[in-house]
Amino acid sequence: PAGPDLVAGRGATAHGLDGHLPARPSPALSNMMIREVLLLSVSCAHALRISPSALTSRSRCAPPQCNLFGDFFDDKLSQQKLPERPLLPALIIPTATTYTLQEKLFSFSGEDFRVRDVAGNTILQISGGNVNIGGVVVDKLAFKTADGSKFCSVERRIIAASTCYDIYSADGKECIAKVEREWLSMTPKYKFYYEGDSNPFADFEAEGSFADRTYTFKAGMSTIARVRRESEVVNDVDTYVVEVGPGVDAAAIIACAVVIDEDHDEEDAKKKREEQQQGGGGWPFG
């Protein structure tokens, strides 16, 4: 029977129950225990790993991650998940494609664009203008195919917390998408939503250096398109190179690029007016 010290919990010392040192495990047994612990650690790590599909289970796309070298220097663009209602199905091509988006030199509104493919063929025509609605001037752009058939229009929303453009069907009766500038973000972002306000999750978004007009489009963690501005040959005539991945809704990417151009042109014009007001008449009078 156990003595009083052992019953009270004082008999189990470092020397064991019988007062002798416990036998030291053999080196082979120690190595086996270490190996088992390592295998158990690896199994736990795999079990706790989050799969990419888990990130997108609650939304259409995961939060984008910036990969500077991959975004701007990697030629590979990912394929976009085919939307239910693309802006122009004819521009969804199974291979990566490059387009040129250029402002028209002779334009009454200053907001007219032409889109060409690599062969120089005109693919889209975009005509812009200002519409007076109840005393408020609203930007409106009509998107047409090469033969002049209108397939959508883009209108700036009058009342919005941040820059927002609604995209309407060809007849103008239904809002089929929207482009919205995220104003709570530390860095500017433009988000594209199919179905407009009825869709709480952005299908893709643009991020990058908008001041330099160089940015990428991301759907989740995948880069699906890139846009960069080329050097101006003619003053105040912007030309953009638009690269889209396979299966990407190119018309939606181009619509975003036009919205970003319009938004930043307005910002630049506003800054110029403020500088002129603060600096007087400018050189040589300022």
XYZ file of C-alpha atoms in Angstrom:
286
model
C 0.000 0.000 0.000
C 1.092 3.577 -0.678
C 2.616 5.529 2.178
C 1.204 8.757 3.559
C 3.612 10.885 1.569
C 2.602 9.262 -1.717
C -1.123 9.606 -0.914
C -0.602 13.289 -0.180
C 1.134 13.699 -3.507
C 4.616 14.157 -2.068
C 6.029 10.708 -2.854
C 6.228 11.100 -6.655
C 9.533 12.917 -7.000
C 11.981 13.214 -9.846
C 13.526 9.924 -8.696
C 10.351 7.900 -9.430
C 8.006 6.074 -7.153
C 10.627 3.693 -5.803
C 13.272 6.322 -5.249
C 15.382 5.298 -8.236
C 16.081 7.354 -11.351
C 13.815 6.368 -14.281
C 15.431 4.568 -17.159
C 16.572 6.882 -19.992
C 14.947 6.024 -23.353
C 17.228 4.549 -25.975
C 18.463 6.791 -28.868
C 16.371 4.787 -31.344
C 13.230 5.390 -29.304
C 14.030 9.127 -29.026
C 14.471 9.452 -32.787
C 11.172 7.658 -33.351
C 9.360 10.043 -30.999
C 10.863 13.102 -32.722
C 9.844 11.737 -36.132
C 6.272 11.162 -34.946
C 6.063 14.725 -33.590
C 7.301 16.165 -36.891
C 4.801 14.112 -38.900
C 2.006 15.258 -36.617
C 3.057 18.913 -37.073
C 3.034 18.605 -40.873
C -0.404 16.981 -40.804
C -1.775 19.811 -38.657
C -0.292 22.417 -40.997
C -2.014 20.827 -43.997
C -5.285 20.595 -42.114
C -5.199 24.296 -41.211
C -4.243 25.497 -44.674
C -6.979 27.643 -46.283
C -7.765 26.736 -49.841
C -8.413 29.462 -52.459
C -11.967 28.190 -52.930
C -12.695 28.885 -49.264
C -11.817 32.533 -49.815
C -14.464 32.906 -52.499
C -17.266 31.002 -50.805
C -18.843 34.191 -49.455
C -18.288 36.472 -52.403
C -17.699 36.353 -56.124
C -14.039 37.193 -55.791
C -11.451 37.253 -53.037
C -9.760 40.505 -52.008
C -7.151 41.325 -54.658
C -3.479 41.000 -53.819
C -0.876 43.234 -55.424
C 2.017 41.508 -57.184
C 3.985 44.352 -58.724
C 6.275 42.328 -60.974
C 3.586 39.793 -61.857
C 1.028 42.513 -62.593
C 3.139 44.692 -64.869
C 5.874 42.459 -66.282
C 4.317 39.009 -66.519
C 2.752 38.346 -69.918
C 0.306 35.787 -68.601
C -3.218 37.001 -67.931
C -5.792 34.827 -66.224
C -9.134 33.829 -67.641
C -12.228 35.528 -66.274
C -15.222 33.570 -65.081
C -17.802 34.021 -67.824
C -20.408 36.565 -66.671
C -24.083 35.857 -67.142
C -24.657 39.103 -69.037
C -21.452 40.402 -70.649
C -21.603 43.864 -72.171
C -20.638 42.582 -75.614
C -20.382 38.780 -76.050
C -18.700 39.200 -79.456
C -15.607 40.621 -77.715
C -15.132 37.604 -75.441
C -12.269 35.760 -77.139
C -10.656 32.498 -75.932
C -7.134 33.932 -76.279
C -5.402 36.953 -74.739
C -5.969 40.034 -76.893
C -4.615 43.576 -77.101
C -6.621 46.662 -78.076
C -5.809 50.325 -78.563
C -8.137 52.843 -76.935
C -7.573 56.315 -78.358
C -9.309 59.651 -77.988
C -10.460 61.095 -81.279
C -8.440 64.082 -82.408
C -11.411 66.015 -83.810
C -14.199 65.771 -81.272
C -16.795 68.361 -80.300
C -17.261 66.902 -76.835
C -13.642 65.912 -76.199
C -14.915 62.573 -74.927
C -15.014 60.518 -78.106
C -12.905 57.359 -78.387
C -12.078 54.725 -80.950
C -11.036 51.150 -80.125
C -8.871 49.199 -82.580
C -7.460 45.681 -82.603
C -3.809 44.797 -83.314
C -4.524 44.797 -87.063
C -5.773 48.388 -86.881
C -9.421 47.537 -87.468
C -11.996 49.633 -85.635
C -13.805 47.456 -83.093
C -15.749 49.981 -81.010
C -16.781 53.613 -81.222
C -17.491 55.646 -78.101
C -19.202 59.009 -78.369
C -19.433 61.226 -75.311
C -21.448 64.272 -74.426
C -23.094 66.256 -71.675
C -26.797 65.928 -70.946
C -28.685 68.577 -68.956
C -31.082 66.909 -66.522
C -33.025 69.387 -64.422
C -30.237 71.933 -64.523
C -27.554 69.352 -63.705
C -25.038 68.480 -66.407
C -24.403 64.737 -66.590
C -21.697 62.928 -68.543
C -23.076 60.333 -70.924
C -21.218 58.022 -73.287
C -22.673 55.773 -75.987
C -20.835 52.539 -76.821
C -21.281 51.266 -80.369
C -19.873 48.473 -82.489
C -17.890 49.205 -85.648
C -21.083 49.296 -87.747
C -22.660 51.883 -85.429
C -24.961 49.558 -83.468
C -25.345 50.786 -79.897
C -24.983 48.057 -77.269
C -24.811 50.096 -74.034
C -24.488 53.579 -72.577
C -22.520 54.857 -69.586
C -23.869 57.692 -67.437
C -22.375 59.417 -64.431
C -24.604 59.125 -61.378
C -25.714 62.536 -60.086
C -25.998 61.706 -56.379
C -23.346 59.324 -55.064
C -20.879 59.139 -52.168
C -18.043 58.714 -54.656
C -17.544 58.595 -58.409
C -20.099 56.193 -59.868
C -21.047 55.473 -63.464
C -24.082 53.371 -64.331
C -24.068 51.202 -67.445
C -27.419 50.829 -69.190
C -28.724 48.476 -71.841
C -28.923 49.610 -75.456
C -32.477 50.920 -75.017
C -31.511 52.722 -71.798
C -34.245 51.051 -69.744
C -32.168 48.716 -67.565
C -29.031 49.255 -65.491
C -26.885 46.222 -66.295
C -23.656 47.190 -64.498
C -21.854 49.985 -62.699
C -18.319 51.265 -62.108
C -17.694 52.767 -58.688
C -14.661 54.398 -57.150
C -13.968 53.100 -53.651
C -13.618 56.150 -51.422
C -12.848 54.415 -48.109
C -9.693 52.754 -49.423
C -6.225 54.107 -48.633
C -5.339 53.765 -52.309
C -7.789 54.538 -55.132
C -9.657 51.574 -56.582
C -12.365 51.248 -59.178
C -14.793 48.363 -58.843
C -16.991 46.856 -61.534
C -20.338 45.306 -60.641
C -22.481 43.345 -63.050
C -26.183 43.927 -62.273
C -25.424 47.332 -60.711
C -26.685 48.035 -57.193
C -28.355 44.630 -56.881
C -24.914 42.995 -56.733
C -23.136 43.523 -53.357
C -19.828 42.014 -54.509
C -17.524 43.463 -57.162
C -16.787 41.128 -60.058
C -13.394 42.716 -60.648
C -11.535 45.887 -59.715
C -8.773 48.134 -61.007
C -5.785 49.216 -58.943
C -2.443 50.805 -59.727
C -1.031 54.230 -60.585
C -4.050 56.072 -61.928
C -2.156 59.369 -62.091
C 0.166 57.725 -64.619
C -2.768 55.803 -66.153
C -1.057 52.459 -65.556
C -3.120 49.890 -63.714
C -4.310 46.294 -63.624
C -7.672 44.587 -63.309
C -8.050 41.780 -60.795
C -10.769 39.210 -60.235
C -9.929 37.766 -56.849
C -6.217 36.985 -56.892
C -6.021 36.720 -60.690
C -4.911 39.506 -63.021
C -7.323 39.512 -65.957
C -6.346 42.732 -67.774
C -3.810 45.557 -67.897
C -3.993 49.145 -69.108
C -1.152 51.567 -69.743
C -1.054 54.985 -71.354
C 1.348 55.549 -74.209
C 3.346 58.720 -74.783
C 1.314 61.516 -76.344
C 2.057 62.089 -80.010
C -0.580 64.805 -80.189
C -1.153 67.068 -77.188
C -4.209 66.186 -75.050
C -4.973 63.068 -77.084
C -4.615 60.049 -74.819
C -3.847 56.605 -76.199
C -4.103 53.463 -74.079
C -2.945 49.914 -74.649
C -5.529 47.526 -73.201
C -4.502 43.900 -72.689
C -7.230 41.435 -71.756
C -6.923 37.792 -70.778
C -8.669 34.862 -72.448
C -12.417 34.790 -71.979
C -12.479 38.287 -70.471
C -15.368 40.672 -71.144
C -13.232 43.158 -73.075
C -16.081 45.670 -73.437
C -16.415 45.851 -69.636
C -12.656 46.432 -69.252
C -12.724 49.160 -71.912
C -15.753 50.792 -70.269
C -13.829 50.928 -66.979
C -10.799 52.419 -68.717
C -12.961 55.165 -70.236
C -14.567 55.906 -66.845
C -11.141 56.138 -65.187
C -9.925 58.474 -67.941
C -12.996 60.697 -67.555
C -12.761 60.762 -63.764
C -9.094 61.737 -63.694
C -9.455 64.261 -66.502
C -12.080 66.004 -64.373
C -9.769 65.887 -61.342
C -6.892 67.337 -63.365
C -9.107 70.123 -64.726
C -10.345 70.925 -61.213
C -6.787 71.156 -59.861
C -5.787 73.407 -62.733
C -8.700 75.771 -62.030
C -7.810 75.896 -58.335
C -4.167 76.651 -59.121
C -5.177 79.457 -61.460
C -7.456 80.965 -58.812
C -4.743 80.809 -56.157
C -1.919 81.992 -58.394
C -3.681 84.861 -60.127
C -3.428 85.252 -63.853
C -0.452 82.941 -64.250
C 2.820 83.722 -66.080
C 3.832 86.436 -66.724
C 1.201 88.110 -64.551
C 1.045 85.678 -61.564
